[in-house]
Amino acid sequence: MRDFTSELQERKQSGLYRTRRQISGPQQPALTSDGKRLLSFCSNDYLGLANHPANLEALRRAIPETGLGGASSHLICGHHEAHHRLEQRLAAFTRRSSALFFSTGYMANLGVISALAGRGDTVFSDQLNHASIIDGCSLSRSRVCRYAHGDVTSLEGMLSQTAGHKLVVTDGVFSMDGDVAPLRDLAKVCRDHDALLVVDDAHGFGVLGPQGRGSLAELGLSEKDVPVLVGTLGKAVGTSGAFVSGPAELMDYLVQKARTYIYTTAMPPALAVATCASLDLIESADGLRTHLRSLVERFREAARTLGLALMPSCTPIQPILIGDNHSALALSQALEERGILVTAIRPPTVPAGEARLRVTFSAAHSHKDLDCLIETLADCRHLLAGGSVGP
Ligand SMILES: *Cc1c(COP(=O)(O)O)cnc(C)c1O
């Protein structure tokens, strides 16, 4: 039998061992973790809607109408009118023809990629794409070509040398770096080379674009430019689940073929009702988005003054690049001792030698919370050899 014990031991020695903390109470910046109060800068609840009273009230009111469990898959008897209404709401919200509701973003990516590409086809995937995209590529049994991060020129070279059905897939906002994909250029090369473009906007949806319609809307890109949009509902939307939106025929195709849609129990329908309520909030949350942007701008300015290595991101994902796994862990731990929670992100989530502290902001943070983070980072700077960090 394989030696699991020594594998675990090796992970510990290389600073790659992972543990879980126990949260109690709702998700919010003031978090109770293992019984201790911490100010958290690491959730994806970008607008502070995971515990918003209007969403909680919508959920409470829905339960007598819908009951609790999904009880069946969508193709048997689980497709509730609440799910259907959410799909219509998501299609309208994203200004696209049709939408399909999935139970998680992980499952949406697995299902979409493996349904839209198969044996004999080629999938082109950005080197820094999310793990669910990578796994979707493997599951599809297609030939997979990874292109250098954001490098549209090299992608175009690969596309021009490839025959047959081609799928290009990218994060909209990269989850561990916070930068936005070159979506306009990607749309153009995909059109020129007859490739189907899939954008996973898990971190742009609700945050970027007019009324939070996402990174495609921010650039004025429509369904014609980017046929397949994946969005998740557990981040800025603050509930749970995911969706795909695009041409009605493609959504119909996914209903027939996406195995992670077909072979799983429908989400509790009351959550779909709460998600619709949250979309109402998102649409009118320009004030929250403005506040969020001002936190990000102030943080970047202060971090530059402290000499911290930031990444080229203008989104609420603001990683501090450290490099070494143990140093990233040590800094994270020092912050925690001072009441601030920012987790260290290590390989294989990020490339080897690029461990980082992934700071994320939420509109629920106050400027005082930000001051506290900056002061604490200044306090811990001695942990970053000579005050200079990065590779
Ligand atoms: C979080 C995330 C997902 C997975 O979504 P879940 O709903 O949490 O399963 C997919 N893609 C990206 C880019 C993500 O960051």
Tab-separated table of C-alpha atoms and ligand atoms in Angstrom:
chain	number	residue	atom	x	y	z
A	1	MET	CA	0.000	0.000	0.000
A	2	ARG	CA	1.098	3.561	-0.688
A	3	ASP	CA	2.801	5.293	2.259
A	4	PHE	CA	0.241	8.018	3.060
A	5	THR	CA	1.894	8.796	6.405
A	6	SER	CA	5.200	9.793	4.871
A	7	GLU	CA	3.458	11.784	2.140
A	8	LEU	CA	1.732	13.815	4.855
A	9	GLN	CA	5.050	14.203	6.664
A	10	GLU	CA	6.722	15.483	3.496
A	11	ARG	CA	3.957	18.029	3.010
A	12	LYS	CA	4.546	19.351	6.527
A	13	GLN	CA	8.289	19.645	5.927
A	14	SER	CA	7.868	21.625	2.721
A	15	GLY	CA	5.320	24.028	4.214
A	16	LEU	CA	2.524	22.615	2.072
A	17	TYR	CA	0.426	20.962	4.769
A	18	ARG	CA	-3.084	22.365	4.933
A	19	THR	CA	-5.355	22.695	7.923
A	20	ARG	CA	-8.877	24.031	8.310
A	21	ARG	CA	-9.969	26.663	10.779
A	22	GLN	CA	-13.405	26.545	12.331
A	23	ILE	CA	-15.583	29.569	11.786
A	24	SER	CA	-18.627	30.261	13.892
A	25	GLY	CA	-21.312	32.822	13.183
A	26	PRO	CA	-21.977	34.412	9.820
A	27	GLN	CA	-19.390	35.365	7.209
A	28	GLN	CA	-18.376	38.988	7.738
A	29	PRO	CA	-15.124	40.931	8.250
A	30	ALA	CA	-15.303	40.451	12.050
A	31	LEU	CA	-14.967	36.690	12.037
A	32	THR	CA	-14.950	34.217	14.906
A	33	SER	CA	-12.308	31.629	14.088
A	34	ASP	CA	-11.584	28.782	16.508
A	35	GLY	CA	-13.362	30.874	19.122
A	36	LYS	CA	-11.127	33.914	18.555
A	37	ARG	CA	-12.227	37.240	17.034
A	38	LEU	CA	-10.274	38.144	13.902
A	39	LEU	CA	-10.605	40.852	11.285
A	40	SER	CA	-10.749	38.882	8.057
A	41	PHE	CA	-9.343	39.897	4.675
A	42	CYS	CA	-9.700	36.638	2.820
A	43	SER	CA	-13.293	35.870	1.914
A	44	ASN	CA	-14.830	36.280	-1.545
A	45	ASP	CA	-17.936	37.980	-0.149
A	46	TYR	CA	-16.944	41.123	-2.059
A	47	LEU	CA	-20.108	43.114	-1.426
A	48	GLY	CA	-20.921	41.867	2.071
A	49	LEU	CA	-24.106	40.152	0.878
A	50	ALA	CA	-23.478	36.703	2.437
A	51	ASN	CA	-25.204	37.909	5.593
A	52	HIS	CA	-27.400	40.700	4.220
A	53	PRO	CA	-30.771	40.991	6.039
A	54	ALA	CA	-32.754	41.281	2.773
A	55	ASN	CA	-31.271	38.004	1.470
A	56	LEU	CA	-31.848	36.218	4.778
A	57	GLU	CA	-35.435	37.446	4.815
A	58	ALA	CA	-35.983	36.246	1.220
A	59	LEU	CA	-34.700	32.792	2.222
A	60	ARG	CA	-36.911	32.667	5.331
A	61	ARG	CA	-39.974	33.630	3.330
A	62	ALA	CA	-39.244	31.125	0.562
A	63	ILE	CA	-38.948	28.046	2.752
A	64	PRO	CA	-42.678	27.560	3.501
A	65	GLU	CA	-43.321	27.820	-0.256
A	66	THR	CA	-40.524	25.588	-1.512
A	67	GLY	CA	-39.617	23.358	1.419
A	68	LEU	CA	-35.972	22.516	1.962
A	69	GLY	CA	-34.440	19.774	-0.179
A	70	GLY	CA	-34.015	19.670	-3.963
A	71	ALA	CA	-34.947	15.971	-3.760
A	72	SER	CA	-34.145	15.062	-7.351
A	73	SER	CA	-32.044	16.020	-10.337
A	74	HIS	CA	-33.312	18.697	-12.753
A	75	LEU	CA	-34.183	16.155	-15.439
A	76	ILE	CA	-36.248	13.938	-13.130
A	77	CYS	CA	-38.493	16.143	-10.960
A	78	GLY	CA	-36.086	18.605	-9.269
A	79	HIS	CA	-36.387	21.548	-11.670
A	80	HIS	CA	-38.414	23.909	-9.469
A	81	GLU	CA	-40.059	27.091	-10.747
A	82	ALA	CA	-37.723	28.975	-8.370
A	83	HIS	CA	-34.719	27.587	-10.309
A	84	HIS	CA	-36.402	28.520	-13.572
A	85	ARG	CA	-37.094	32.079	-12.449
A	86	LEU	CA	-33.491	32.458	-11.342
A	87	GLU	CA	-32.301	31.311	-14.779
A	88	GLN	CA	-34.504	33.927	-16.434
A	89	ARG	CA	-33.256	36.561	-14.006
A	90	LEU	CA	-29.619	35.623	-14.708
A	91	ALA	CA	-30.145	35.728	-18.482
A	92	ALA	CA	-31.696	39.208	-18.196
A	93	PHE	CA	-29.031	40.376	-15.737
A	94	THR	CA	-26.174	39.309	-18.025
A	95	ARG	CA	-28.051	40.571	-21.128
A	96	ARG	CA	-27.797	37.165	-22.748
A	97	SER	CA	-30.359	34.858	-24.363
A	98	SER	CA	-30.519	32.083	-21.846
A	99	ALA	CA	-28.988	30.780	-18.617
A	100	LEU	CA	-28.553	27.418	-16.908
A	101	PHE	CA	-28.203	27.075	-13.131
A	102	PHE	CA	-25.526	24.718	-11.730
A	103	SER	CA	-24.981	23.645	-8.119
A	104	THR	CA	-21.402	24.982	-7.903
A	105	GLY	CA	-18.905	26.784	-10.094
A	106	TYR	CA	-16.616	23.783	-9.914
A	107	MET	CA	-19.354	21.626	-11.405
A	108	ALA	CA	-20.281	24.268	-13.987
A	109	ASN	CA	-16.739	24.332	-15.373
A	110	LEU	CA	-16.427	20.551	-15.369
A	111	GLY	CA	-19.774	20.193	-17.108
A	112	VAL	CA	-19.364	22.969	-19.667
A	113	ILE	CA	-15.857	22.084	-20.827
A	114	SER	CA	-16.465	18.344	-20.999
A	115	ALA	CA	-19.746	18.863	-22.864
A	116	LEU	CA	-18.453	21.403	-25.382
A	117	ALA	CA	-15.182	19.646	-26.210
A	118	GLY	CA	-14.310	15.974	-26.515
A	119	ARG	CA	-11.919	13.454	-27.984
A	120	GLY	CA	-10.251	14.826	-31.114
A	121	ASP	CA	-10.944	18.453	-30.159
A	122	THR	CA	-8.466	20.955	-28.719
A	123	VAL	CA	-8.929	23.099	-25.612
A	124	PHE	CA	-6.700	26.152	-25.093
A	125	SER	CA	-6.397	27.160	-21.461
A	126	ASP	CA	-4.606	30.086	-19.767
A	127	GLN	CA	-1.739	28.852	-17.619
A	128	LEU	CA	-3.229	30.467	-14.483
A	129	ASN	CA	-6.810	29.240	-14.910
A	130	HIS	CA	-8.739	28.000	-11.886
A	131	ALA	CA	-8.406	24.334	-10.842
A	132	SER	CA	-11.998	23.614	-11.907
A	133	ILE	CA	-11.112	24.630	-15.478
A	134	ILE	CA	-7.994	22.465	-15.430
A	135	ASP	CA	-10.057	19.512	-14.203
A	136	GLY	CA	-12.762	20.226	-16.794
A	137	CYS	CA	-10.094	20.063	-19.501
A	138	SER	CA	-8.856	16.667	-18.272
A	139	LEU	CA	-12.378	15.318	-18.024
A	140	SER	CA	-13.123	16.333	-21.614
A	141	ARG	CA	-10.416	13.995	-22.990
A	142	SER	CA	-9.529	16.716	-25.496
A	143	ARG	CA	-5.998	17.669	-26.413
A	144	VAL	CA	-5.161	20.468	-23.945
A	145	CYS	CA	-2.832	23.337	-24.876
A	146	ARG	CA	-1.922	25.717	-22.091
A	147	TYR	CA	-0.904	29.198	-23.220
A	148	ALA	CA	1.258	31.629	-21.231
A	149	HIS	CA	-0.785	33.813	-18.894
A	150	GLY	CA	-2.693	36.447	-20.873
A	151	ASP	CA	-0.521	35.900	-23.954
A	152	VAL	CA	-2.973	36.356	-26.827
A	153	THR	CA	-0.197	36.433	-29.460
A	154	SER	CA	1.074	33.005	-28.507
A	155	LEU	CA	-2.513	31.730	-28.295
A	156	GLU	CA	-3.146	32.994	-31.805
A	157	GLY	CA	-0.066	31.169	-33.065
A	158	MET	CA	-1.338	27.920	-31.531
A	159	LEU	CA	-4.859	28.436	-32.884
A	160	SER	CA	-3.640	29.040	-36.415
A	161	GLN	CA	-1.784	25.723	-36.383
A	162	THR	CA	-4.719	23.711	-35.101
A	163	ALA	CA	-7.459	22.139	-37.174
A	164	GLY	CA	-10.803	20.838	-35.951
A	165	HIS	CA	-13.057	22.060	-33.146
A	166	LYS	CA	-11.318	24.560	-30.825
A	167	LEU	CA	-12.381	25.796	-27.392
A	168	VAL	CA	-10.619	28.637	-25.558
A	169	VAL	CA	-11.228	28.982	-21.837
A	170	THR	CA	-10.101	31.648	-19.387
A	171	ASP	CA	-10.839	33.141	-16.006
A	172	GLY	CA	-12.312	36.651	-16.424
A	173	VAL	CA	-10.617	37.883	-13.230
A	174	PHE	CA	-7.800	35.533	-12.194
A	175	SER	CA	-8.601	34.126	-8.782
A	176	MET	CA	-5.117	34.157	-7.245
A	177	ASP	CA	-3.654	37.209	-9.043
A	178	GLY	CA	-6.647	39.525	-9.379
A	179	ASP	CA	-5.817	40.714	-12.889
A	180	VAL	CA	-8.373	40.744	-15.709
A	181	ALA	CA	-7.908	38.607	-18.846
A	182	PRO	CA	-7.382	40.457	-22.167
A	183	LEU	CA	-10.997	39.678	-23.034
A	184	ARG	CA	-11.418	41.954	-26.026
A	185	ASP	CA	-8.332	40.511	-27.768
A	186	LEU	CA	-9.336	36.976	-26.834
A	187	ALA	CA	-12.772	37.546	-28.366
A	188	LYS	CA	-11.153	38.782	-31.572
A	189	VAL	CA	-8.696	35.893	-32.058
A	190	CYS	CA	-11.425	33.395	-31.244
A	191	ARG	CA	-13.660	34.944	-33.904
A	192	ASP	CA	-10.795	34.995	-36.429
A	193	HIS	CA	-9.929	31.345	-35.806
A	194	ASP	CA	-13.418	29.956	-35.339
A	195	ALA	CA	-12.812	28.964	-31.708
A	196	LEU	CA	-15.538	28.892	-29.059
A	197	LEU	CA	-14.673	31.225	-26.154
A	198	VAL	CA	-15.656	30.381	-22.573
A	199	VAL	CA	-15.092	32.991	-19.830
A	200	ASP	CA	-15.354	32.093	-16.140
A	201	ASP	CA	-16.191	35.374	-14.407
A	202	ALA	CA	-16.393	34.014	-10.843
A	203	HIS	CA	-14.613	37.068	-9.421
A	204	GLY	CA	-15.891	39.754	-11.806
A	205	PHE	CA	-19.599	38.998	-11.511
A	206	GLY	CA	-21.276	41.483	-9.160
A	207	VAL	CA	-18.064	43.498	-8.792
A	208	LEU	CA	-17.093	44.825	-12.235
A	209	GLY	CA	-19.078	46.479	-14.989
A	210	PRO	CA	-22.201	48.619	-14.958
A	211	GLN	CA	-24.531	47.473	-12.131
A	212	GLY	CA	-22.087	44.649	-11.405
A	213	ARG	CA	-22.843	42.797	-14.639
A	214	GLY	CA	-19.258	41.536	-14.768
A	215	SER	CA	-16.010	41.870	-16.672
A	216	LEU	CA	-17.580	41.242	-20.103
A	217	ALA	CA	-20.166	43.979	-19.564
A	218	GLU	CA	-17.408	46.326	-18.422
A	219	LEU	CA	-15.810	45.983	-21.875
A	220	GLY	CA	-19.134	46.035	-23.720
A	221	LEU	CA	-18.645	42.419	-24.889
A	222	SER	CA	-21.858	40.625	-25.778
A	223	GLU	CA	-22.930	37.057	-26.407
A	224	LYS	CA	-21.728	37.433	-30.013
A	225	ASP	CA	-18.195	38.169	-28.793
A	226	VAL	CA	-18.126	35.637	-25.952
A	227	PRO	CA	-20.693	32.886	-26.461
A	228	VAL	CA	-20.261	31.136	-23.103
A	229	LEU	CA	-20.158	32.946	-19.756
A	230	VAL	CA	-19.777	31.068	-16.466
A	231	GLY	CA	-20.551	32.936	-13.255
A	232	THR	CA	-20.630	31.817	-9.647
A	233	LEU	CA	-23.109	32.823	-6.970
A	234	GLY	CA	-21.107	32.011	-3.834
A	235	LYS	CA	-18.773	35.003	-4.130
A	236	ALA	CA	-20.070	38.562	-4.653
A	237	VAL	CA	-23.665	37.310	-4.813
A	238	GLY	CA	-23.231	35.858	-1.339
A	239	THR	CA	-25.402	32.748	-1.755
A	240	SER	CA	-24.420	29.507	-3.499
A	241	GLY	CA	-24.372	27.894	-6.921
A	242	ALA	CA	-23.304	28.963	-10.389
A	243	PHE	CA	-24.662	29.556	-13.857
A	244	VAL	CA	-23.763	29.427	-17.510
A	245	SER	CA	-25.327	31.920	-19.896
A	246	GLY	CA	-25.339	32.237	-23.658
A	247	PRO	CA	-27.305	31.290	-26.763
A	248	ALA	CA	-30.451	29.246	-26.006
A	249	GLU	CA	-29.346	26.413	-28.261
A	250	LEU	CA	-26.045	26.021	-26.405
A	251	MET	CA	-27.867	25.964	-23.054
A	252	ASP	CA	-30.194	23.297	-24.456
A	253	TYR	CA	-27.124	21.349	-25.600
A	254	LEU	CA	-25.718	21.549	-22.056
A	255	VAL	CA	-28.983	20.239	-20.587
A	256	GLN	CA	-28.528	17.188	-22.828
A	257	LYS	CA	-24.789	16.707	-22.328
A	258	ALA	CA	-23.332	18.324	-19.189
A	259	ARG	CA	-22.986	15.413	-16.802
A	260	THR	CA	-22.443	17.608	-13.731
A	261	TYR	CA	-25.808	19.212	-14.513
A	262	ILE	CA	-27.637	15.963	-15.221
A	263	TYR	CA	-26.361	13.604	-12.540
A	264	THR	CA	-26.744	15.646	-9.379
A	265	THR	CA	-29.533	16.749	-7.077
A	266	ALA	CA	-30.970	20.217	-7.695
A	267	MET	CA	-29.967	22.866	-5.151
A	268	PRO	CA	-32.535	23.722	-2.484
A	269	PRO	CA	-34.951	25.958	-4.438
A	270	ALA	CA	-35.198	28.477	-1.577
A	271	LEU	CA	-31.556	29.347	-2.276
A	272	ALA	CA	-32.551	30.285	-5.822
A	273	VAL	CA	-35.152	32.671	-4.368
A	274	ALA	CA	-32.537	34.243	-2.070
A	275	THR	CA	-30.163	34.558	-5.030
A	276	CYS	CA	-32.782	36.538	-6.976
A	277	ALA	CA	-33.084	38.879	-3.976
A	278	SER	CA	-29.319	39.287	-3.914
A	279	LEU	CA	-29.250	40.133	-7.636
A	280	ASP	CA	-31.739	42.943	-6.909
A	281	LEU	CA	-29.287	44.311	-4.323
A	282	ILE	CA	-26.323	43.932	-6.679
A	283	GLU	CA	-28.043	45.860	-9.440
A	284	SER	CA	-28.421	48.897	-7.194
A	285	ALA	CA	-25.131	48.549	-5.305
A	286	ASP	CA	-23.073	51.191	-7.123
A	287	GLY	CA	-22.378	52.794	-3.744
A	288	LEU	CA	-20.877	49.557	-2.402
A	289	ARG	CA	-18.768	49.104	-5.535
A	290	THR	CA	-17.446	52.678	-5.268
A	291	HIS	CA	-16.528	52.121	-1.612
A	292	LEU	CA	-14.816	48.830	-2.527
A	293	ARG	CA	-12.745	50.535	-5.232
A	294	SER	CA	-11.668	53.251	-2.807
A	295	LEU	CA	-10.487	50.616	-0.294
A	296	VAL	CA	-8.473	48.911	-3.038
A	297	GLU	CA	-6.876	52.165	-4.204
A	298	ARG	CA	-5.942	53.201	-0.662
A	299	PHE	CA	-4.508	49.764	0.066
A	300	ARG	CA	-2.336	49.779	-3.050
A	301	GLU	CA	-0.963	53.187	-2.208
A	302	ALA	CA	-0.135	52.218	1.381
A	303	ALA	CA	1.366	48.858	0.384
A	304	ARG	CA	3.623	50.562	-2.148
A	305	THR	CA	4.836	52.913	0.581
A	306	LEU	CA	5.604	49.879	2.752
A	307	GLY	CA	7.559	48.299	-0.124
A	308	LEU	CA	5.289	45.275	-0.406
A	309	ALA	CA	5.270	43.355	-3.696
A	310	LEU	CA	1.780	43.761	-5.141
A	311	MET	CA	0.504	42.324	-8.393
A	312	PRO	CA	-1.006	44.206	-11.352
A	313	SER	CA	-4.591	44.042	-10.080
A	314	CYS	CA	-7.301	46.668	-9.784
A	315	THR	CA	-9.879	44.222	-8.405
A	316	PRO	CA	-10.611	43.403	-4.728
A	317	ILE	CA	-8.087	40.540	-5.007
A	318	GLN	CA	-4.792	42.131	-3.895
A	319	PRO	CA	-2.135	39.461	-3.292
A	320	ILE	CA	1.142	40.275	-1.575
A	321	LEU	CA	3.792	38.176	-3.290
A	322	ILE	CA	6.166	36.460	-0.845
A	323	GLY	CA	7.782	33.579	-2.736
A	324	ASP	CA	8.822	31.047	-0.125
A	325	ASN	CA	6.115	28.843	1.455
A	326	HIS	CA	7.473	29.058	5.004
A	327	SER	CA	7.841	32.865	4.850
A	328	ALA	CA	4.282	33.229	3.602
A	329	LEU	CA	3.051	31.043	6.453
A	330	ALA	CA	5.129	32.961	9.011
A	331	LEU	CA	3.746	36.314	7.889
A	332	SER	CA	0.190	34.997	7.879
A	333	GLN	CA	0.714	33.659	11.397
A	334	ALA	CA	2.207	36.928	12.664
A	335	LEU	CA	-0.797	38.825	11.309
A	336	GLU	CA	-3.145	36.378	12.970
A	337	GLU	CA	-1.400	36.835	16.331
A	338	ARG	CA	-2.229	40.512	15.917
A	339	GLY	CA	-5.883	39.850	15.109
A	340	ILE	CA	-5.795	39.950	11.295
A	341	LEU	CA	-6.724	36.991	9.117
A	342	VAL	CA	-5.092	36.747	5.695
A	343	THR	CA	-4.368	33.223	4.529
A	344	ALA	CA	-1.189	32.130	2.797
A	345	ILE	CA	-1.756	30.661	-0.665
A	346	ARG	CA	0.806	28.051	-1.644
A	347	PRO	CA	1.467	25.614	-4.489
A	348	PRO	CA	-0.216	23.872	-6.200
A	349	THR	CA	-2.848	26.644	-5.996
A	350	VAL	CA	-0.160	29.043	-7.268
A	351	PRO	CA	3.093	28.212	-9.144
A	352	ALA	CA	6.065	26.952	-7.071
A	353	GLY	CA	8.090	29.832	-5.602
A	354	GLU	CA	5.144	32.223	-5.774
A	355	ALA	CA	3.521	31.715	-2.381
A	356	ARG	CA	1.562	34.793	-1.398
A	357	LEU	CA	-0.822	36.342	1.061
A	358	ARG	CA	-4.080	36.748	-0.813
A	359	VAL	CA	-5.669	39.898	0.590
A	360	THR	CA	-9.270	40.379	-0.507
A	361	PHE	CA	-11.497	43.328	0.208
A	362	SER	CA	-15.218	43.541	0.784
A	363	ALA	CA	-17.542	46.509	0.727
A	364	ALA	CA	-18.311	45.448	4.307
A	365	HIS	CA	-14.803	46.593	5.346
A	366	SER	CA	-14.586	50.110	6.739
A	367	HIS	CA	-11.707	52.498	6.157
A	368	LYS	CA	-10.874	51.880	9.811
A	369	ASP	CA	-10.564	48.144	9.083
A	370	LEU	CA	-8.180	49.015	6.265
A	371	ASP	CA	-6.100	51.255	8.577
A	372	CYS	CA	-5.852	48.330	10.970
A	373	LEU	CA	-4.600	46.009	8.185
A	374	ILE	CA	-2.014	48.530	6.999
A	375	GLU	CA	-0.710	49.238	10.516
A	376	THR	CA	-0.427	45.531	11.231
A	377	LEU	CA	1.405	44.866	7.964
A	378	ALA	CA	3.825	47.664	8.848
A	379	ASP	CA	4.325	46.003	12.255
A	380	CYS	CA	5.185	42.646	10.686
A	381	ARG	CA	7.410	43.941	7.949
A	382	HIS	CA	10.540	42.737	9.750
A	383	LEU	CA	9.471	39.206	8.816
A	384	LEU	CA	10.059	39.989	5.168
A	385	ALA	CA	13.856	39.929	4.944
A	386	GLY	CA	15.107	43.516	4.876
A	387	GLY	CA	11.638	44.831	4.217
A	388	SER	CA	11.788	43.738	0.622
A	389	VAL	CA	9.647	40.853	-0.453
A	390	GLY	CA	8.999	39.062	-3.656
A	391	PRO	CA	11.004	36.842	-5.935
B	1	LIG	C1	-14.351	29.878	-6.869
B	1	LIG	C2	-14.146	29.627	-8.318
B	1	LIG	C3	-14.833	28.617	-8.974
B	1	LIG	C4	-15.653	27.599	-8.229
B	1	LIG	O1	-16.882	28.093	-7.850
B	1	LIG	P1	-17.665	27.387	-6.643
B	1	LIG	O2	-19.059	27.836	-6.809
B	1	LIG	O3	-17.000	27.863	-5.404
B	1	LIG	O4	-17.504	25.911	-6.844
B	1	LIG	C5	-14.702	28.514	-10.338
B	1	LIG	N1	-13.900	29.353	-11.026
B	1	LIG	C6	-13.195	30.324	-10.421
B	1	LIG	C7	-12.324	31.225	-11.237
B	1	LIG	C8	-13.292	30.477	-9.043
B	1	LIG	O5	-12.555	31.403	-8.425
